[in-house]
Amino acid sequence: MTVGEPYEVAPDVAADGISEWLDLVTGPGAAEARPEAAEALRGQGQKLHLHATDPRGLGQAGEWMIHREPDGVTWHHGHQKADTALRGPAADLLLAFLGRIPWTDERIEVLGDTSLLDHWPRHATF
């Protein structure tokens, strides 16, 4: 929401936005521009799964697996067990990942270890 108006975006556009954002945050350019953030995002194998629940399913384009490894963060489209999972409409997942709504918003279902959600938004920024 901005100026009290609801935010609306088509699910496929929101899904593309999530994928593009993940490309930016995990790409080599991000590590060069903000080495401290890239270092902070490294992990020990933690996995974060995003699952879009839009009525007109997005297929693989609505599933994201983010892996925090010692050598950096990677992501791919897919569905598998993760330490933390977020489920909700693609537009709401996009808003949550951009810090426009909190992870605790009623539109987002969070499963698993919430400490990953506390860590991720502080370091996955530009």
Short mmCIF file of N, CA, C and O in Angstrom, two decimals:
data_model
loop_
_atom_site.label_atom_id
_atom_site.label_comp_id
_atom_site.label_asym_id
_atom_site.label_seq_id
_atom_site.Cartn_x
_atom_site.Cartn_y
_atom_site.Cartn_z
N MET A 1 0.82 -1.18 0.00
CA MET A 1 0.00 0.00 0.00
C MET A 1 0.87 1.25 0.00
O MET A 1 1.85 1.32 0.69
N THR A 2 0.46 2.20 -0.78
CA THR A 2 1.05 3.53 -0.72
C THR A 2 -0.10 4.50 -0.62
O THR A 2 -1.16 4.28 -1.19
N VAL A 3 0.08 5.53 0.11
CA VAL A 3 -0.96 6.53 0.36
C VAL A 3 -2.32 5.91 0.62
O VAL A 3 -3.34 6.40 0.19
N GLY A 4 -2.34 4.80 1.32
CA GLY A 4 -3.59 4.17 1.71
C GLY A 4 -4.30 3.39 0.62
O GLY A 4 -5.42 2.93 0.82
N GLU A 5 -3.68 3.22 -0.52
CA GLU A 5 -4.30 2.48 -1.62
C GLU A 5 -3.74 1.07 -1.69
O GLU A 5 -2.54 0.87 -1.50
N PRO A 6 -4.58 0.07 -1.97
CA PRO A 6 -4.06 -1.30 -2.08
C PRO A 6 -3.14 -1.44 -3.30
O PRO A 6 -3.32 -0.75 -4.30
N TYR A 7 -2.18 -2.31 -3.15
CA TYR A 7 -1.22 -2.61 -4.23
C TYR A 7 -1.74 -3.81 -5.00
O TYR A 7 -2.01 -4.85 -4.42
N GLU A 8 -1.90 -3.65 -6.28
CA GLU A 8 -2.36 -4.76 -7.10
C GLU A 8 -1.40 -4.95 -8.27
O GLU A 8 -1.01 -3.98 -8.92
N VAL A 9 -1.04 -6.20 -8.49
CA VAL A 9 -0.19 -6.55 -9.62
C VAL A 9 -0.56 -7.98 -10.02
O VAL A 9 -0.90 -8.80 -9.16
N ALA A 10 -0.53 -8.26 -11.29
CA ALA A 10 -0.86 -9.60 -11.78
C ALA A 10 0.12 -10.61 -11.19
O ALA A 10 1.32 -10.32 -11.04
N PRO A 11 -0.36 -11.82 -10.87
CA PRO A 11 0.52 -12.82 -10.27
C PRO A 11 1.77 -13.12 -11.10
O PRO A 11 2.86 -13.26 -10.53
N ASP A 12 1.65 -13.20 -12.42
CA ASP A 12 2.82 -13.52 -13.23
C ASP A 12 3.84 -12.37 -13.22
O ASP A 12 5.05 -12.61 -13.21
N VAL A 13 3.37 -11.14 -13.14
CA VAL A 13 4.28 -10.00 -13.06
C VAL A 13 4.97 -9.98 -11.69
O VAL A 13 6.18 -9.74 -11.60
N ALA A 14 4.23 -10.27 -10.64
CA ALA A 14 4.83 -10.33 -9.29
C ALA A 14 5.86 -11.45 -9.22
O ALA A 14 6.94 -11.27 -8.65
N ALA A 15 5.55 -12.60 -9.81
CA ALA A 15 6.50 -13.72 -9.82
C ALA A 15 7.78 -13.33 -10.56
O ALA A 15 8.89 -13.63 -10.11
N ASP A 16 7.64 -12.64 -11.69
CA ASP A 16 8.82 -12.16 -12.42
C ASP A 16 9.62 -11.19 -11.55
O ASP A 16 10.85 -11.22 -11.56
N GLY A 17 8.91 -10.35 -10.80
CA GLY A 17 9.58 -9.40 -9.92
C GLY A 17 10.40 -10.09 -8.84
O GLY A 17 11.53 -9.68 -8.55
N ILE A 18 9.86 -11.16 -8.28
CA ILE A 18 10.61 -11.93 -7.26
C ILE A 18 11.85 -12.54 -7.89
O ILE A 18 12.95 -12.46 -7.33
N SER A 19 11.69 -13.15 -9.05
CA SER A 19 12.83 -13.78 -9.72
C SER A 19 13.90 -12.76 -10.08
O SER A 19 15.10 -13.01 -9.86
N GLU A 20 13.50 -11.61 -10.60
CA GLU A 20 14.47 -10.58 -10.94
C GLU A 20 15.19 -10.06 -9.70
O GLU A 20 16.41 -9.85 -9.72
N TRP A 21 14.43 -9.86 -8.62
CA TRP A 21 15.03 -9.38 -7.39
C TRP A 21 16.06 -10.39 -6.88
O TRP A 21 17.16 -10.02 -6.46
N LEU A 22 15.69 -11.68 -6.91
CA LEU A 22 16.64 -12.71 -6.47
C LEU A 22 17.88 -12.74 -7.36
O LEU A 22 19.00 -12.93 -6.87
N ASP A 23 17.70 -12.55 -8.67
CA ASP A 23 18.86 -12.47 -9.57
C ASP A 23 19.78 -11.32 -9.17
O ASP A 23 21.00 -11.47 -9.15
N LEU A 24 19.19 -10.18 -8.85
CA LEU A 24 19.99 -9.01 -8.46
C LEU A 24 20.73 -9.23 -7.14
O LEU A 24 21.91 -8.90 -7.02
N VAL A 25 20.04 -9.78 -6.17
CA VAL A 25 20.63 -9.96 -4.85
C VAL A 25 21.71 -11.04 -4.84
O VAL A 25 22.69 -10.94 -4.10
N THR A 26 21.55 -12.07 -5.66
CA THR A 26 22.49 -13.19 -5.64
C THR A 26 23.54 -13.12 -6.74
O THR A 26 24.46 -13.93 -6.76
N GLY A 27 23.42 -12.16 -7.65
CA GLY A 27 24.36 -12.07 -8.78
C GLY A 27 25.72 -11.55 -8.36
O GLY A 27 25.89 -10.94 -7.30
N PRO A 28 26.72 -11.78 -9.21
CA PRO A 28 28.07 -11.33 -8.89
C PRO A 28 28.17 -9.82 -8.74
O PRO A 28 28.98 -9.32 -7.96
N GLY A 29 27.34 -9.07 -9.44
CA GLY A 29 27.36 -7.62 -9.31
C GLY A 29 27.00 -7.16 -7.91
O GLY A 29 27.54 -6.18 -7.40
N ALA A 30 26.07 -7.87 -7.28
CA ALA A 30 25.67 -7.51 -5.92
C ALA A 30 26.82 -7.73 -4.95
O ALA A 30 27.04 -6.91 -4.05
N ALA A 31 27.54 -8.82 -5.12
CA ALA A 31 28.68 -9.10 -4.24
C ALA A 31 29.78 -8.07 -4.42
O ALA A 31 30.43 -7.67 -3.45
N GLU A 32 29.97 -7.60 -5.65
CA GLU A 32 30.98 -6.58 -5.90
C GLU A 32 30.56 -5.23 -5.32
O GLU A 32 31.38 -4.52 -4.75
N ALA A 33 29.28 -4.90 -5.47
CA ALA A 33 28.79 -3.60 -5.00
C ALA A 33 28.68 -3.53 -3.48
O ALA A 33 28.92 -2.49 -2.88
N ARG A 34 28.28 -4.64 -2.88
CA ARG A 34 28.07 -4.66 -1.43
C ARG A 34 28.67 -5.94 -0.85
O ARG A 34 27.96 -6.85 -0.44
N PRO A 35 29.98 -6.03 -0.79
CA PRO A 35 30.61 -7.26 -0.30
C PRO A 35 30.19 -7.62 1.13
O PRO A 35 30.08 -8.80 1.47
N GLU A 36 29.92 -6.61 1.97
CA GLU A 36 29.50 -6.90 3.34
C GLU A 36 28.14 -7.58 3.37
O GLU A 36 27.90 -8.48 4.18
N ALA A 37 27.24 -7.18 2.50
CA ALA A 37 25.91 -7.81 2.43
C ALA A 37 26.03 -9.23 1.89
O ALA A 37 25.40 -10.16 2.40
N ALA A 38 26.84 -9.40 0.85
CA ALA A 38 27.04 -10.74 0.28
C ALA A 38 27.61 -11.69 1.33
O ALA A 38 27.20 -12.84 1.44
N GLU A 39 28.56 -11.19 2.12
CA GLU A 39 29.15 -12.01 3.19
C GLU A 39 28.11 -12.36 4.24
O GLU A 39 28.03 -13.50 4.70
N ALA A 40 27.27 -11.40 4.61
CA ALA A 40 26.25 -11.63 5.63
C ALA A 40 25.18 -12.62 5.16
O ALA A 40 24.58 -13.31 5.98
N LEU A 41 24.96 -12.71 3.85
CA LEU A 41 23.95 -13.63 3.33
C LEU A 41 24.46 -15.07 3.23
O LEU A 41 23.67 -15.99 3.11
N ARG A 42 25.76 -15.24 3.29
CA ARG A 42 26.31 -16.61 3.25
C ARG A 42 25.74 -17.40 4.42
O ARG A 42 25.38 -16.84 5.44
N GLY A 43 25.68 -18.69 4.28
CA GLY A 43 25.14 -19.50 5.36
C GLY A 43 25.82 -20.85 5.45
O GLY A 43 26.89 -21.06 4.89
N GLN A 44 25.16 -21.76 6.12
CA GLN A 44 25.67 -23.11 6.32
C GLN A 44 24.69 -24.14 5.76
O GLN A 44 24.46 -25.18 6.37
N GLY A 45 24.06 -23.81 4.63
CA GLY A 45 23.13 -24.74 4.01
C GLY A 45 21.67 -24.46 4.28
O GLY A 45 20.81 -25.27 3.94
N GLN A 46 21.35 -23.32 4.88
CA GLN A 46 19.96 -23.00 5.15
C GLN A 46 19.20 -22.83 3.83
O GLN A 46 19.74 -22.34 2.85
N LYS A 47 17.94 -23.23 3.86
CA LYS A 47 17.09 -23.14 2.67
C LYS A 47 15.82 -22.38 3.00
O LYS A 47 15.20 -22.61 4.04
N LEU A 48 15.44 -21.51 2.08
CA LEU A 48 14.22 -20.74 2.19
C LEU A 48 13.38 -21.03 0.96
O LEU A 48 13.89 -20.97 -0.17
N HIS A 49 12.13 -21.38 1.16
CA HIS A 49 11.24 -21.71 0.05
C HIS A 49 10.09 -20.72 -0.01
O HIS A 49 9.45 -20.45 1.01
N LEU A 50 9.85 -20.15 -1.17
CA LEU A 50 8.70 -19.29 -1.41
C LEU A 50 7.74 -20.05 -2.31
O LEU A 50 8.15 -20.65 -3.30
N HIS A 51 6.46 -20.01 -1.96
CA HIS A 51 5.44 -20.74 -2.71
C HIS A 51 4.25 -19.83 -2.95
O HIS A 51 3.56 -19.44 -2.00
N ALA A 52 4.04 -19.45 -4.22
CA ALA A 52 2.90 -18.61 -4.57
C ALA A 52 1.63 -19.47 -4.59
O ALA A 52 1.63 -20.57 -5.15
N THR A 53 0.59 -18.96 -3.99
CA THR A 53 -0.67 -19.72 -3.85
C THR A 53 -1.80 -19.13 -4.69
O THR A 53 -2.96 -19.37 -4.39
N ASP A 54 -1.46 -18.39 -5.72
CA ASP A 54 -2.49 -17.75 -6.54
C ASP A 54 -3.43 -18.79 -7.15
O ASP A 54 -2.99 -19.88 -7.53
N PRO A 55 -4.73 -18.44 -7.23
CA PRO A 55 -5.72 -19.40 -7.74
C PRO A 55 -5.39 -19.95 -9.13
O PRO A 55 -5.58 -21.13 -9.38
N ARG A 56 -4.93 -19.10 -10.00
CA ARG A 56 -4.51 -19.56 -11.33
C ARG A 56 -3.02 -19.86 -11.23
O ARG A 56 -2.18 -19.03 -11.48
N GLY A 57 -2.70 -21.06 -10.85
CA GLY A 57 -1.33 -21.44 -10.51
C GLY A 57 -0.28 -20.95 -11.49
O GLY A 57 -0.53 -20.81 -12.67
N LEU A 58 0.89 -20.69 -10.96
CA LEU A 58 2.02 -20.22 -11.75
C LEU A 58 2.99 -21.34 -12.11
O LEU A 58 3.99 -21.09 -12.78
N GLY A 59 2.72 -22.56 -11.65
CA GLY A 59 3.64 -23.67 -11.91
C GLY A 59 4.99 -23.40 -11.27
O GLY A 59 5.09 -22.79 -10.21
N GLN A 60 6.05 -23.83 -11.94
CA GLN A 60 7.40 -23.66 -11.42
C GLN A 60 7.79 -22.19 -11.26
O GLN A 60 8.62 -21.85 -10.43
N ALA A 61 7.16 -21.30 -12.04
CA ALA A 61 7.47 -19.87 -11.94
C ALA A 61 7.01 -19.29 -10.60
O ALA A 61 7.44 -18.22 -10.21
N GLY A 62 6.16 -20.01 -9.87
CA GLY A 62 5.66 -19.56 -8.58
C GLY A 62 6.28 -20.29 -7.41
O GLY A 62 5.71 -20.30 -6.31
N GLU A 63 7.43 -20.90 -7.62
CA GLU A 63 8.16 -21.61 -6.56
C GLU A 63 9.62 -21.18 -6.63
O GLU A 63 10.24 -21.23 -7.69
N TRP A 64 10.17 -20.78 -5.49
CA TRP A 64 11.56 -20.35 -5.43
C TRP A 64 12.25 -21.05 -4.28
O TRP A 64 11.74 -21.07 -3.17
N MET A 65 13.41 -21.58 -4.53
CA MET A 65 14.27 -22.16 -3.50
C MET A 65 15.53 -21.31 -3.40
O MET A 65 16.24 -21.13 -4.38
N ILE A 66 15.78 -20.80 -2.20
CA ILE A 66 16.96 -19.97 -1.95
C ILE A 66 17.87 -20.75 -1.02
O ILE A 66 17.44 -21.23 0.03
N HIS A 67 19.13 -20.89 -1.42
CA HIS A 67 20.11 -21.68 -0.66
C HIS A 67 21.21 -20.75 -0.15
O HIS A 67 21.87 -20.08 -0.94
N ARG A 68 21.42 -20.75 1.16
CA ARG A 68 22.52 -20.01 1.78
C ARG A 68 23.64 -20.99 2.06
O ARG A 68 23.54 -21.83 2.93
N GLU A 69 24.71 -20.88 1.30
CA GLU A 69 25.85 -21.79 1.41
C GLU A 69 27.09 -20.99 1.82
O GLU A 69 27.11 -19.77 1.71
N PRO A 70 28.15 -21.68 2.27
CA PRO A 70 29.36 -20.97 2.66
C PRO A 70 29.97 -20.12 1.54
O PRO A 70 30.57 -19.08 1.81
N ASP A 71 29.80 -20.54 0.29
CA ASP A 71 30.38 -19.77 -0.81
C ASP A 71 29.41 -18.75 -1.42
O ASP A 71 29.74 -18.09 -2.40
N GLY A 72 28.21 -18.61 -0.87
CA GLY A 72 27.28 -17.60 -1.35
C GLY A 72 25.84 -18.09 -1.40
O GLY A 72 25.53 -19.22 -1.01
N VAL A 73 25.00 -17.23 -1.90
CA VAL A 73 23.56 -17.52 -2.00
C VAL A 73 23.22 -17.84 -3.46
O VAL A 73 23.68 -17.14 -4.37
N THR A 74 22.44 -18.88 -3.64
CA THR A 74 21.94 -19.22 -4.97
C THR A 74 20.44 -19.43 -4.86
O THR A 74 19.90 -19.58 -3.77
N TRP A 75 19.78 -19.45 -6.00
CA TRP A 75 18.34 -19.72 -6.02
C TRP A 75 17.98 -20.42 -7.33
O TRP A 75 18.71 -20.33 -8.32
N HIS A 76 16.85 -21.08 -7.31
CA HIS A 76 16.30 -21.70 -8.51
C HIS A 76 14.80 -21.88 -8.30
O HIS A 76 14.31 -21.85 -7.17
N HIS A 77 14.09 -22.07 -9.39
CA HIS A 77 12.67 -22.39 -9.29
C HIS A 77 12.57 -23.86 -8.90
O HIS A 77 13.27 -24.71 -9.45
N GLY A 78 11.72 -24.16 -7.94
CA GLY A 78 11.53 -25.55 -7.55
C GLY A 78 10.81 -25.64 -6.23
O GLY A 78 10.57 -24.65 -5.54
N HIS A 79 10.47 -26.86 -5.90
CA HIS A 79 9.74 -27.14 -4.67
C HIS A 79 10.48 -28.26 -3.94
O HIS A 79 10.70 -29.33 -4.50
N GLN A 80 10.89 -27.97 -2.72
CA GLN A 80 11.52 -28.99 -1.88
C GLN A 80 11.44 -28.53 -0.43
O GLN A 80 11.09 -27.39 -0.15
N LYS A 81 11.74 -29.42 0.46
CA LYS A 81 11.71 -29.10 1.89
C LYS A 81 12.76 -28.05 2.18
O LYS A 81 13.85 -28.06 1.64
N ALA A 82 12.39 -27.12 3.07
CA ALA A 82 13.30 -26.03 3.43
C ALA A 82 13.22 -25.77 4.93
O ALA A 82 12.30 -26.23 5.61
N ASP A 83 14.19 -25.03 5.43
CA ASP A 83 14.18 -24.64 6.84
C ASP A 83 13.02 -23.70 7.13
O ASP A 83 12.42 -23.74 8.20
N THR A 84 12.74 -22.84 6.16
CA THR A 84 11.67 -21.86 6.29
C THR A 84 10.90 -21.81 4.97
O THR A 84 11.52 -21.84 3.91
N ALA A 85 9.60 -21.74 5.06
CA ALA A 85 8.77 -21.61 3.86
C ALA A 85 7.79 -20.47 4.05
O ALA A 85 7.26 -20.27 5.15
N LEU A 86 7.56 -19.73 2.99
CA LEU A 86 6.55 -18.69 2.97
C LEU A 86 5.56 -19.03 1.88
O LEU A 86 5.96 -19.34 0.75
N ARG A 87 4.28 -18.95 2.22
CA ARG A 87 3.22 -19.23 1.26
C ARG A 87 2.28 -18.04 1.22
O ARG A 87 1.94 -17.49 2.26
N GLY A 88 1.88 -17.68 0.02
CA GLY A 88 0.93 -16.59 -0.14
C GLY A 88 0.85 -16.20 -1.60
O GLY A 88 1.59 -16.70 -2.43
N PRO A 89 -0.07 -15.29 -1.92
CA PRO A 89 -0.15 -14.80 -3.29
C PRO A 89 1.18 -14.18 -3.72
O PRO A 89 1.89 -13.56 -2.90
N ALA A 90 1.53 -14.32 -4.98
CA ALA A 90 2.82 -13.82 -5.49
C ALA A 90 3.01 -12.34 -5.18
O ALA A 90 4.10 -11.92 -4.79
N ALA A 91 1.97 -11.53 -5.35
CA ALA A 91 2.11 -10.09 -5.08
C ALA A 91 2.46 -9.84 -3.61
O ALA A 91 3.28 -8.96 -3.31
N ASP A 92 1.88 -10.60 -2.71
CA ASP A 92 2.18 -10.42 -1.28
C ASP A 92 3.57 -10.93 -0.94
O ASP A 92 4.26 -10.34 -0.10
N LEU A 93 4.01 -12.01 -1.58
CA LEU A 93 5.38 -12.48 -1.37
C LEU A 93 6.37 -11.42 -1.85
O LEU A 93 7.38 -11.17 -1.19
N LEU A 94 6.07 -10.80 -2.98
CA LEU A 94 6.93 -9.74 -3.49
C LEU A 94 6.98 -8.58 -2.49
O LEU A 94 8.07 -8.08 -2.17
N LEU A 95 5.84 -8.17 -2.00
CA LEU A 95 5.81 -7.08 -1.01
C LEU A 95 6.60 -7.43 0.24
O LEU A 95 7.34 -6.59 0.78
N ALA A 96 6.48 -8.66 0.70
CA ALA A 96 7.22 -9.09 1.89
C ALA A 96 8.72 -9.08 1.63
O ALA A 96 9.51 -8.61 2.46
N PHE A 97 9.13 -9.56 0.47
CA PHE A 97 10.56 -9.61 0.16
C PHE A 97 11.16 -8.24 -0.05
O PHE A 97 12.33 -8.03 0.18
N LEU A 98 10.33 -7.29 -0.47
CA LEU A 98 10.81 -5.92 -0.65
C LEU A 98 10.68 -5.09 0.62
O LEU A 98 11.00 -3.91 0.63
N GLY A 99 10.18 -5.71 1.69
CA GLY A 99 10.05 -5.02 2.96
C GLY A 99 8.86 -4.08 3.03
O GLY A 99 8.80 -3.22 3.91
N ARG A 100 7.90 -4.23 2.14
CA ARG A 100 6.72 -3.36 2.13
C ARG A 100 5.64 -3.84 3.08
O ARG A 100 4.80 -3.06 3.49
N ILE A 101 5.62 -5.13 3.37
CA ILE A 101 4.74 -5.68 4.41
C ILE A 101 5.58 -6.62 5.27
O ILE A 101 6.56 -7.19 4.78
N PRO A 102 5.25 -6.78 6.51
CA PRO A 102 6.04 -7.67 7.38
C PRO A 102 5.75 -9.14 7.07
O PRO A 102 4.69 -9.49 6.56
N TRP A 103 6.71 -9.98 7.43
CA TRP A 103 6.53 -11.43 7.27
C TRP A 103 5.33 -11.91 8.07
O TRP A 103 4.74 -12.92 7.75
N THR A 104 5.01 -11.20 9.11
CA THR A 104 3.92 -11.60 10.01
C THR A 104 2.55 -11.17 9.49
O THR A 104 1.55 -11.44 10.15
N ASP A 105 2.50 -10.53 8.35
CA ASP A 105 1.23 -10.10 7.77
C ASP A 105 0.32 -11.32 7.58
O ASP A 105 0.79 -12.40 7.21
N GLU A 106 -0.96 -11.14 7.81
CA GLU A 106 -1.92 -12.24 7.72
C GLU A 106 -2.02 -12.85 6.32
O GLU A 106 -2.48 -13.97 6.16
N ARG A 107 -1.54 -12.15 5.30
CA ARG A 107 -1.58 -12.68 3.93
C ARG A 107 -0.49 -13.69 3.65
O ARG A 107 -0.52 -14.39 2.65
N ILE A 108 0.50 -13.74 4.54
CA ILE A 108 1.65 -14.63 4.37
C ILE A 108 1.61 -15.71 5.44
O ILE A 108 1.48 -15.42 6.62
N GLU A 109 1.74 -16.96 5.01
CA GLU A 109 1.85 -18.09 5.95
C GLU A 109 3.33 -18.46 6.05
O GLU A 109 3.99 -18.68 5.04
N VAL A 110 3.84 -18.49 7.27
CA VAL A 110 5.24 -18.82 7.50
C VAL A 110 5.31 -20.17 8.20
O VAL A 110 4.64 -20.39 9.21
N LEU A 111 6.15 -21.04 7.67
CA LEU A 111 6.37 -22.36 8.24
C LEU A 111 7.86 -22.53 8.53
O LEU A 111 8.70 -22.15 7.72
N GLY A 112 8.17 -23.08 9.68
CA GLY A 112 9.56 -23.39 10.00
C GLY A 112 10.26 -22.32 10.80
O GLY A 112 9.64 -21.55 11.55
N ASP A 113 11.58 -22.25 10.62
CA ASP A 113 12.48 -21.41 11.41
C ASP A 113 12.37 -19.95 11.00
O ASP A 113 12.81 -19.56 9.91
N THR A 114 11.81 -19.12 11.86
CA THR A 114 11.62 -17.71 11.53
C THR A 114 12.90 -16.89 11.67
O THR A 114 12.96 -15.76 11.20
N SER A 115 13.95 -17.43 12.28
CA SER A 115 15.18 -16.65 12.42
C SER A 115 15.78 -16.32 11.06
O SER A 115 16.41 -15.27 10.89
N LEU A 116 15.58 -17.17 10.08
CA LEU A 116 16.05 -16.90 8.73
C LEU A 116 15.34 -15.66 8.17
O LEU A 116 15.94 -14.84 7.48
N LEU A 117 14.08 -15.50 8.50
CA LEU A 117 13.33 -14.34 8.04
C LEU A 117 13.75 -13.06 8.75
O LEU A 117 13.63 -11.98 8.20
N ASP A 118 14.25 -13.19 9.95
CA ASP A 118 14.76 -12.03 10.66
C ASP A 118 16.09 -11.58 10.05
O ASP A 118 16.38 -10.40 9.98
N HIS A 119 16.89 -12.53 9.60
CA HIS A 119 18.21 -12.25 9.06
C HIS A 119 18.15 -11.75 7.61
O HIS A 119 18.82 -10.77 7.26
N TRP A 120 17.38 -12.39 6.78
CA TRP A 120 17.38 -12.14 5.33
C TRP A 120 17.10 -10.68 4.97
O TRP A 120 17.91 -10.08 4.24
N PRO A 121 16.02 -10.06 5.43
CA PRO A 121 15.72 -8.70 4.95
C PRO A 121 16.74 -7.63 5.39
O PRO A 121 16.87 -6.61 4.73
N ARG A 122 17.44 -7.88 6.47
CA ARG A 122 18.45 -6.91 6.92
C ARG A 122 19.65 -6.88 5.98
O ARG A 122 20.36 -5.89 5.91
N HIS A 123 19.89 -8.00 5.27
CA HIS A 123 21.10 -8.10 4.46
C HIS A 123 20.84 -8.19 2.96
O HIS A 123 21.74 -7.91 2.18
N ALA A 124 19.66 -8.55 2.55
CA ALA A 124 19.33 -8.68 1.13
C ALA A 124 18.73 -7.37 0.64
O ALA A 124 17.56 -7.29 0.30
N THR A 125 19.55 -6.34 0.62
CA THR A 125 19.09 -5.01 0.21
C THR A 125 20.09 -4.41 -0.75
O THR A 125 21.21 -4.90 -0.91
N PHE A 126 19.71 -3.31 -1.32
CA PHE A 126 20.62 -2.57 -2.21
C PHE A 126 20.95 -1.24 -1.60
O PHE A 126 20.23 -0.62 -0.92
#
